[in-house]
PDB file of C-alpha atoms in Angstrom:
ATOM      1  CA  UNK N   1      81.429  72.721 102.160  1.00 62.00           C
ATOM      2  CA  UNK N   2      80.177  73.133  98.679  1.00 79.00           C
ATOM      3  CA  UNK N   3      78.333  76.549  98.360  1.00 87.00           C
ATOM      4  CA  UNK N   4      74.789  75.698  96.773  1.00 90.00           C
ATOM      5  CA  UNK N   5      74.548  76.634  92.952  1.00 95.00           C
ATOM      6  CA  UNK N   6      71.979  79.446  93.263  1.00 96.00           C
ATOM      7  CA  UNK N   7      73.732  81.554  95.797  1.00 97.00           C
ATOM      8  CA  UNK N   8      76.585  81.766  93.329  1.00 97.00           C
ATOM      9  CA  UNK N   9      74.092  82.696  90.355  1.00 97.00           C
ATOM     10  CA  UNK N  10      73.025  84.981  92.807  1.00 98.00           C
ATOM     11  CA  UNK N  11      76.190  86.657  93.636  1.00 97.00           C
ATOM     12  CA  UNK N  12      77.362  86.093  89.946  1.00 97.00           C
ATOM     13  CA  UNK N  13      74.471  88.172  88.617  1.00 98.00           C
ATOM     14  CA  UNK N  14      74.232  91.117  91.053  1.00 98.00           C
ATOM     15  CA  UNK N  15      77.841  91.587  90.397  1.00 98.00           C
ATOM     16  CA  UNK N  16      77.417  91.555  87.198  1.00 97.00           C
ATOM     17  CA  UNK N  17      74.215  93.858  87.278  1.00 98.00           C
ATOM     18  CA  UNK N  18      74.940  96.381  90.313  1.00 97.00           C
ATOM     19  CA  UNK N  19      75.648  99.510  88.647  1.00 97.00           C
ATOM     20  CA  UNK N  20      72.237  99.544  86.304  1.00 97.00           C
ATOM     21  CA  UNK N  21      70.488  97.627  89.653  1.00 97.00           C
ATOM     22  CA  UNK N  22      71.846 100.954  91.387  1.00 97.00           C
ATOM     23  CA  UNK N  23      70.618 103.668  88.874  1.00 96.00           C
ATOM     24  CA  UNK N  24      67.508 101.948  87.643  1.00 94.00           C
ATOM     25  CA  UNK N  25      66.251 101.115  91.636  1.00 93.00           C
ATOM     26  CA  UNK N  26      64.546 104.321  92.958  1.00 93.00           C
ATOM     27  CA  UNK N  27      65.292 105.458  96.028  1.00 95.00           C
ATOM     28  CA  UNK N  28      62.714 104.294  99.592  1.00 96.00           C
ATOM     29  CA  UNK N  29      61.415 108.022  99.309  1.00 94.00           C
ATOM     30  CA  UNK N  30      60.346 107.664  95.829  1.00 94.00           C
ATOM     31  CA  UNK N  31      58.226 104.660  96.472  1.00 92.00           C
ATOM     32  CA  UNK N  32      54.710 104.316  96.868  1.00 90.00           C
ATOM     33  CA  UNK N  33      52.273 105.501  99.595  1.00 93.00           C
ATOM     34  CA  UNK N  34      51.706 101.979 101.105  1.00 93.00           C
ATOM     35  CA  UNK N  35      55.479 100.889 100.488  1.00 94.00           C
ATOM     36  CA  UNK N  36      56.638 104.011 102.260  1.00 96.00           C
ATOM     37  CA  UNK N  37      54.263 103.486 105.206  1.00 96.00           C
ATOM     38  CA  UNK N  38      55.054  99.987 105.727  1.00 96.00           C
ATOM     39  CA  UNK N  39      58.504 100.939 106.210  1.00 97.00           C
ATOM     40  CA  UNK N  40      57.920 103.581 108.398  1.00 97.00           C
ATOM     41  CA  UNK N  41      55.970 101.316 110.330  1.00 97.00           C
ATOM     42  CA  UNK N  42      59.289  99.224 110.623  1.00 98.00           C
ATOM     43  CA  UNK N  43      61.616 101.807 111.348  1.00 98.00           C
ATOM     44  CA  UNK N  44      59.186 103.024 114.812  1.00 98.00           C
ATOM     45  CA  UNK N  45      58.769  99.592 116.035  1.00 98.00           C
ATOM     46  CA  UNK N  46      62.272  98.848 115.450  1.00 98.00           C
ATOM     47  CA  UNK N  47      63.451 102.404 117.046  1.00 97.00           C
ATOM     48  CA  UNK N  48      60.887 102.369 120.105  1.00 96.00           C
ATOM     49  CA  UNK N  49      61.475  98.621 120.972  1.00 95.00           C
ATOM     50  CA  UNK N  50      65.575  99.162 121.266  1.00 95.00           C
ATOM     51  CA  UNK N  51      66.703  95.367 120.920  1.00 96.00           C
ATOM     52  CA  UNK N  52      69.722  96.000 119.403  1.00 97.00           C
ATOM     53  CA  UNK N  53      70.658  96.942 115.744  1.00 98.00           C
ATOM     54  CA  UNK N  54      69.036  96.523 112.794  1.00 98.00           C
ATOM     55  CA  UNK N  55      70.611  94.152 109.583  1.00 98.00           C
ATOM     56  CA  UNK N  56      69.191  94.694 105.656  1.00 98.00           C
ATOM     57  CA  UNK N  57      69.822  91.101 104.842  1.00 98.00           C
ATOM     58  CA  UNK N  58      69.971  91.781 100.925  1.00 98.00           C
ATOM     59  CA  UNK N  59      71.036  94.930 101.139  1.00 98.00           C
ATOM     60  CA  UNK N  60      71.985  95.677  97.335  1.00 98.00           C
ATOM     61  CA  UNK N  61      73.434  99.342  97.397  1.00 98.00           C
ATOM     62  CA  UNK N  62      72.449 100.536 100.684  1.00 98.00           C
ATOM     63  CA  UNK N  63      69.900 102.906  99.596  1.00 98.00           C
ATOM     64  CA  UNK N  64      66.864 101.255 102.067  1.00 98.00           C
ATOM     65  CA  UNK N  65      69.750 100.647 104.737  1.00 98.00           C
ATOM     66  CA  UNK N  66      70.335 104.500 104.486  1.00 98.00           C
ATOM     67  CA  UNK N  67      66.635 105.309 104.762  1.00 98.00           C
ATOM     68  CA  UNK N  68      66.163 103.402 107.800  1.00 98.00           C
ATOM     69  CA  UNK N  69      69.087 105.280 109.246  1.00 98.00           C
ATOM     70  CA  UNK N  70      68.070 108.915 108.321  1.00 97.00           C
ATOM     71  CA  UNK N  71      64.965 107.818 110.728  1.00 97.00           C
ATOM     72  CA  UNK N  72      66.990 106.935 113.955  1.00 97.00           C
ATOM     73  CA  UNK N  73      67.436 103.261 112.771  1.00 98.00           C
ATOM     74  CA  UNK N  74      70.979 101.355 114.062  1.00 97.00           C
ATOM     75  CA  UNK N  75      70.556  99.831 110.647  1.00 98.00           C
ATOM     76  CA  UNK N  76      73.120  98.171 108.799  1.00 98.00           C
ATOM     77  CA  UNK N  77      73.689  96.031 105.524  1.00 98.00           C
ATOM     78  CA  UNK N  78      74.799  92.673 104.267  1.00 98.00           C
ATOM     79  CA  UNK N  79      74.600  91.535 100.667  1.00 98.00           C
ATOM     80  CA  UNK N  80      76.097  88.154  98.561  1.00 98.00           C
ATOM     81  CA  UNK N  81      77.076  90.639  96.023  1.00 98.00           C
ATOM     82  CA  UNK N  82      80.627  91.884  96.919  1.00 98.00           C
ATOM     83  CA  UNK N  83      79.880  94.656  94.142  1.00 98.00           C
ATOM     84  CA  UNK N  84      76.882  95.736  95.647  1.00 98.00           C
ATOM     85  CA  UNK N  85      78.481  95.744  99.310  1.00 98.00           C
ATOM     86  CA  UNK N  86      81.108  98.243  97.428  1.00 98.00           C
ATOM     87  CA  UNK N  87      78.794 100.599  96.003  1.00 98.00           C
ATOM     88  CA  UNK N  88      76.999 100.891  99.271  1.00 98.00           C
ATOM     89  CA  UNK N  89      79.981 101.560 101.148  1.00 98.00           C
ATOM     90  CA  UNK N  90      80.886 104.262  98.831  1.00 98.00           C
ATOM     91  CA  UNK N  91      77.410 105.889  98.603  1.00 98.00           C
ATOM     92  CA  UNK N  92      77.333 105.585 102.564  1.00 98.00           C
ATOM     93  CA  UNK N  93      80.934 105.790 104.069  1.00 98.00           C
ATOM     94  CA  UNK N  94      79.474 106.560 107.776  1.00 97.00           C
ATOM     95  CA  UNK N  95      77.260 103.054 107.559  1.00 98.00           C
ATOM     96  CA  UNK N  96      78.223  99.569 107.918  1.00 98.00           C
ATOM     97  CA  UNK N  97      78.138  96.848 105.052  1.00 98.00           C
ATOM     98  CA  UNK N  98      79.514  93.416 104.735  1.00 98.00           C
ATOM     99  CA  UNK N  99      79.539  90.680 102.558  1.00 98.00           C
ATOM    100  CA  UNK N 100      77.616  87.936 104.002  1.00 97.00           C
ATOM    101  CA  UNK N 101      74.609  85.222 103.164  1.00 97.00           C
ATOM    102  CA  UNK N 102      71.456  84.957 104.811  1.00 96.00           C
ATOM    103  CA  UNK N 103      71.532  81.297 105.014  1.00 95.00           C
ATOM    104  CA  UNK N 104      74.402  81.286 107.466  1.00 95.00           C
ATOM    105  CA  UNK N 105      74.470  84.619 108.867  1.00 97.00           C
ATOM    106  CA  UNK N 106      77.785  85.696 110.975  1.00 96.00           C
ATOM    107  CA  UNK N 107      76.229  87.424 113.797  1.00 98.00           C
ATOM    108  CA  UNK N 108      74.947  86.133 117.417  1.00 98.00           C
ATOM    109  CA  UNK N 109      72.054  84.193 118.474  1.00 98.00           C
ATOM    110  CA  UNK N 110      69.608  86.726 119.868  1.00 98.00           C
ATOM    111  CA  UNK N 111      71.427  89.735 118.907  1.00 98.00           C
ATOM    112  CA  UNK N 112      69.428  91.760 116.666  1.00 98.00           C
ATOM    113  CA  UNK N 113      66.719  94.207 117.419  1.00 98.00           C
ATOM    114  CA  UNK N 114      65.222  93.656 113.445  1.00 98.00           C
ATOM    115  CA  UNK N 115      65.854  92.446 109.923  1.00 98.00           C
ATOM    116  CA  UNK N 116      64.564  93.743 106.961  1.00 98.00           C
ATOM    117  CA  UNK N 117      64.617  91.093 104.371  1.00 98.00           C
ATOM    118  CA  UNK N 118      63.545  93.706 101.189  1.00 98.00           C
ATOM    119  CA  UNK N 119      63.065  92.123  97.625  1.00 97.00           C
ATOM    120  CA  UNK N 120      65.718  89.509  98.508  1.00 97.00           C
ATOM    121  CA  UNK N 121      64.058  86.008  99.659  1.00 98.00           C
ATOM    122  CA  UNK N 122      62.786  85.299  96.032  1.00 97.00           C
ATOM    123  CA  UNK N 123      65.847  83.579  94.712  1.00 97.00           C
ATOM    124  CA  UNK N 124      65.769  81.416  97.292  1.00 98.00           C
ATOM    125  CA  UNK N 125      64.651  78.035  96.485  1.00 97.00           C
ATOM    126  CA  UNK N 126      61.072  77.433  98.064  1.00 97.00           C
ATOM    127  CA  UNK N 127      62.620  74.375 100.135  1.00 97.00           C
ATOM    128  CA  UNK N 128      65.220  76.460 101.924  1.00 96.00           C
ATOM    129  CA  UNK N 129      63.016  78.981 102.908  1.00 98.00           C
ATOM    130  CA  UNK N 130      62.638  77.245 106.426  1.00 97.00           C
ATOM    131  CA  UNK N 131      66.811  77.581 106.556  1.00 96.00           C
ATOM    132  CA  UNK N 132      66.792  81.351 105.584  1.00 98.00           C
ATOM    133  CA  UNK N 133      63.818  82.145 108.179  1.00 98.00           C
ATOM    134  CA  UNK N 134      65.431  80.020 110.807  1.00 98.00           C
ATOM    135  CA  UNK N 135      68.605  82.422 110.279  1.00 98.00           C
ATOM    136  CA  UNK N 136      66.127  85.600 110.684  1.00 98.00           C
ATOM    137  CA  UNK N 137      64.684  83.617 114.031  1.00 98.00           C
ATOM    138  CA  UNK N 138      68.268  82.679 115.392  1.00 98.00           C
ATOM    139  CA  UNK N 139      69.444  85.937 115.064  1.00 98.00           C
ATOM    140  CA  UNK N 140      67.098  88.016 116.073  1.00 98.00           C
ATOM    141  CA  UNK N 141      66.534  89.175 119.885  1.00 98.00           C
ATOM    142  CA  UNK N 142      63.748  88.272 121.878  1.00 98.00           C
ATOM    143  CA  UNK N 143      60.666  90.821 121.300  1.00 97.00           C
ATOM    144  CA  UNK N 144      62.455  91.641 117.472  1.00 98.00           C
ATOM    145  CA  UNK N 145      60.841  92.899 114.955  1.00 98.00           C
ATOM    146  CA  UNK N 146      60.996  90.970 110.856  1.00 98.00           C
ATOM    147  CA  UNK N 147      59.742  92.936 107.897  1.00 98.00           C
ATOM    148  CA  UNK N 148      59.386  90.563 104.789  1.00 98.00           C
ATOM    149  CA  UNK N 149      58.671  92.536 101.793  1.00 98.00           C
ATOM    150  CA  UNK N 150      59.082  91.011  97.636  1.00 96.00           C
ATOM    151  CA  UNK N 151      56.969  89.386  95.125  1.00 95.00           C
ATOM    152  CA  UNK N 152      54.052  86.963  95.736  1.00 97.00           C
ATOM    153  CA  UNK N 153      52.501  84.324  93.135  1.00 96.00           C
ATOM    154  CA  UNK N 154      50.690  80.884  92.657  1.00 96.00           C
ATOM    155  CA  UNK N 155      54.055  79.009  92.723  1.00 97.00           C
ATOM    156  CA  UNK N 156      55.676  80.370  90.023  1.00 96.00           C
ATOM    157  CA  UNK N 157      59.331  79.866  89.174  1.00 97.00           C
ATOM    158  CA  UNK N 158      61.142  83.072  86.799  1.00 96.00           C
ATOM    159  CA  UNK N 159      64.027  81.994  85.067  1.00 96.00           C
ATOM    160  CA  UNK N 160      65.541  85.391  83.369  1.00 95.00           C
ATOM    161  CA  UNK N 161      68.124  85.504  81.152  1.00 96.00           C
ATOM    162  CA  UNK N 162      68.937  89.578  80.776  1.00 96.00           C
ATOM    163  CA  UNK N 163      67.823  92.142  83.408  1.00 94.00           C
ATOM    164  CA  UNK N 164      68.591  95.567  84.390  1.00 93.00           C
ATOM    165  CA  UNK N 165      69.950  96.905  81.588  1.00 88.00           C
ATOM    166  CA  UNK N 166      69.997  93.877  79.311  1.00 93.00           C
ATOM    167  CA  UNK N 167      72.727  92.372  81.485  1.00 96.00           C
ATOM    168  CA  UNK N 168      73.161  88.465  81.297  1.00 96.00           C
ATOM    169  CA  UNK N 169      71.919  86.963  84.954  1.00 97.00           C
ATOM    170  CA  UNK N 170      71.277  83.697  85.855  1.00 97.00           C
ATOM    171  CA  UNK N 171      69.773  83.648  88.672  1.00 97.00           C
ATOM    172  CA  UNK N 172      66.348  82.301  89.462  1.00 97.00           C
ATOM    173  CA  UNK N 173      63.183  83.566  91.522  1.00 97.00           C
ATOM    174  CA  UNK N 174      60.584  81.908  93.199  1.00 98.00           C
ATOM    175  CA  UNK N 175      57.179  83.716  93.619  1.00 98.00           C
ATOM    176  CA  UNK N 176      55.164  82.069  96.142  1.00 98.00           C
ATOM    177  CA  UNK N 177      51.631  82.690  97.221  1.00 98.00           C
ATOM    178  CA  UNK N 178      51.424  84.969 100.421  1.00 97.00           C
ATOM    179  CA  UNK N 179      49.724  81.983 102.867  1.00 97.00           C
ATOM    180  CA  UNK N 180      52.595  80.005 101.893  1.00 98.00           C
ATOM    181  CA  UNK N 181      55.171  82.578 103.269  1.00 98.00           C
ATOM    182  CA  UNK N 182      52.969  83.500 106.306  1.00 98.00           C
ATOM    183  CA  UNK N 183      52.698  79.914 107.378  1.00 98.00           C
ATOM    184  CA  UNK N 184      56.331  79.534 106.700  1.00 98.00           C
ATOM    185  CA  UNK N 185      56.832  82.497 109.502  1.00 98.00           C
ATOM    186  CA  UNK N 186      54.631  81.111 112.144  1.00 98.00           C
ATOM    187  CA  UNK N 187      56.482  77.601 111.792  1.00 98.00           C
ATOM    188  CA  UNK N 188      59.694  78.863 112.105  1.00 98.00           C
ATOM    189  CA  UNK N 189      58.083  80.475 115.149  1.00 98.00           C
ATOM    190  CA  UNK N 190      56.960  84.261 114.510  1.00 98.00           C
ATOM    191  CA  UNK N 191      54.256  85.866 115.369  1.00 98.00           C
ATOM    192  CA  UNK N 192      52.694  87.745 112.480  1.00 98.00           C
ATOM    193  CA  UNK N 193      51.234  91.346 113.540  1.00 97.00           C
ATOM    194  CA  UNK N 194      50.649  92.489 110.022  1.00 97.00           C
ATOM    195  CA  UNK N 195      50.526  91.658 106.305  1.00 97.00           C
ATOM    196  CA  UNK N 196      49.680  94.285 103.389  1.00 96.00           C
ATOM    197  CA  UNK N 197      49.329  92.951  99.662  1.00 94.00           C
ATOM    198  CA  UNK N 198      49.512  95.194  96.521  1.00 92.00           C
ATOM    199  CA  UNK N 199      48.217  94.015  93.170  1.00 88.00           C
ATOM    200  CA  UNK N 200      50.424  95.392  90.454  1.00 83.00           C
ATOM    201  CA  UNK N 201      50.092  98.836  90.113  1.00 67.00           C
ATOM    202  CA  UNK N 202      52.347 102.215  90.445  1.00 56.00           C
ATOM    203  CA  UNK N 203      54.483 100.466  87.659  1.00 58.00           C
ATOM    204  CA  UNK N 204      54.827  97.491  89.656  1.00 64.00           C
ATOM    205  CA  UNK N 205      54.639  94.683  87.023  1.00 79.00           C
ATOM    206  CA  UNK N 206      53.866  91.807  89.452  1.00 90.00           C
ATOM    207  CA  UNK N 207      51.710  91.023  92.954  1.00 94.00           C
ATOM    208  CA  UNK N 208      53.796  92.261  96.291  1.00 95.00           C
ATOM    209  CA  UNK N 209      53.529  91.384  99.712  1.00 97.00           C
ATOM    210  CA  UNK N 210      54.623  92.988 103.195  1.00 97.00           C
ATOM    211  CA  UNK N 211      54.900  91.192 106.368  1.00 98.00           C
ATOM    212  CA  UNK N 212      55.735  92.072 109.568  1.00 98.00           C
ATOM    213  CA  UNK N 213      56.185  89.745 112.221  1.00 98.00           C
ATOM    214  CA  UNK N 214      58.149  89.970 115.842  1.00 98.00           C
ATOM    215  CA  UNK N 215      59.604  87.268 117.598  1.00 98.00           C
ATOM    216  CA  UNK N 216      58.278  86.506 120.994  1.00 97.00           C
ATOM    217  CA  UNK N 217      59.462  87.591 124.077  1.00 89.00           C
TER     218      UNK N 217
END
């Protein structure tokens, strides 16, 4: 099967990008109040409930896998970006990390006790949203927790040609307003227990949204 043009932008660019993507991303603990809490939030339902382990779909470098783990989290990551997947494995040697795609994820219906999807839905195109969530759905254990966290916008569609460093990328993102991504949750059959939206500010350039959502028992 023919792998769809943007996931190999995607995986093209990250590689390309990882090592500035690594030192220019701060660290979970240097984020914001309301970023930090929303996490947090995730990490004790995640913890208390006990479904299973936890997978960073997105994962990048491993640095949000890591801070789920320092708080009791059986978190680990998956990323397109072989590069990425390396860097993380070196930074965290006692974690696990694998190469993988959310759109056909290698792991077992009802087997995970969350997912954190963290800045990495965007460059998905709007109409294969309902694939990616149906992955997060699939996967996920009965009573699971979701946290959905990345930009929000009215529909807009980013097409960058340098980032991080003024490295060339050619990937795409998507912003899409935050009812859009909420309804796309409870179709694929979450129910949403929270939602927190930041207007750029604390350096953030652009509108951000946080969702989390649990899968019913």
């Amino acid at each position: 099967m023919t792998e769809p043009s943007y996931l190999t932008a995607v995986r093209e660019s990250y590689n390309t990008v990882a090592t500035a993507y690594t030192e220019r991303v701060p660290p979970p603990a240097e984020l914001d109040p309301l970023s930090r809490a929303m996490l947090a939030a995730f990490a004790e339902l995640v913890r208390t409930a006990d479904r299973g382990p936890v997978a960073d779909l997105g994962c990048g470098p491993g640095k949000v896998t890591a801070h789920l783990a320092q708080r009791g989290v059986r978190a680990f990551g998956i990323d397109l970006s072989p590069k990425m997947v390396e860097l993380a494995r070196e930074a965290y040697p006692g974690l696990r990390f694998a190469v993988g795609s959310m759109t056909a994820l290698d792991i077992e219906n009802d087997h995970l006790g969350g997912i954190l999807a963290y800045y990495s839905t965007h460059h998905t195109p709007p109409e294969l949203l309902p694939v990616v969530f149906g992955e997060f759905h699939r996967t996920l254990a009965p009573g699971g927790h979701l946290m959905l966290c990345g930009y929000v916008g009215d529909n807009e569609r980013l097409r960058p040609t340098r980032a991080y460093g003024d490295h060339p990328v050619s990937f795409e993102s998507h912003l899409l307003p935050p009812h859009h991504l909420a309804g796309l949750l409870t179709q694929t059959g979450f129910a949403l227990t929270a939602q927190l939206t930041q207007s750029p500010a604390e350096g953030r350039k652009r509108t951000v949204a946080c969702f989390l959502a649990r899968k019913p028992a």
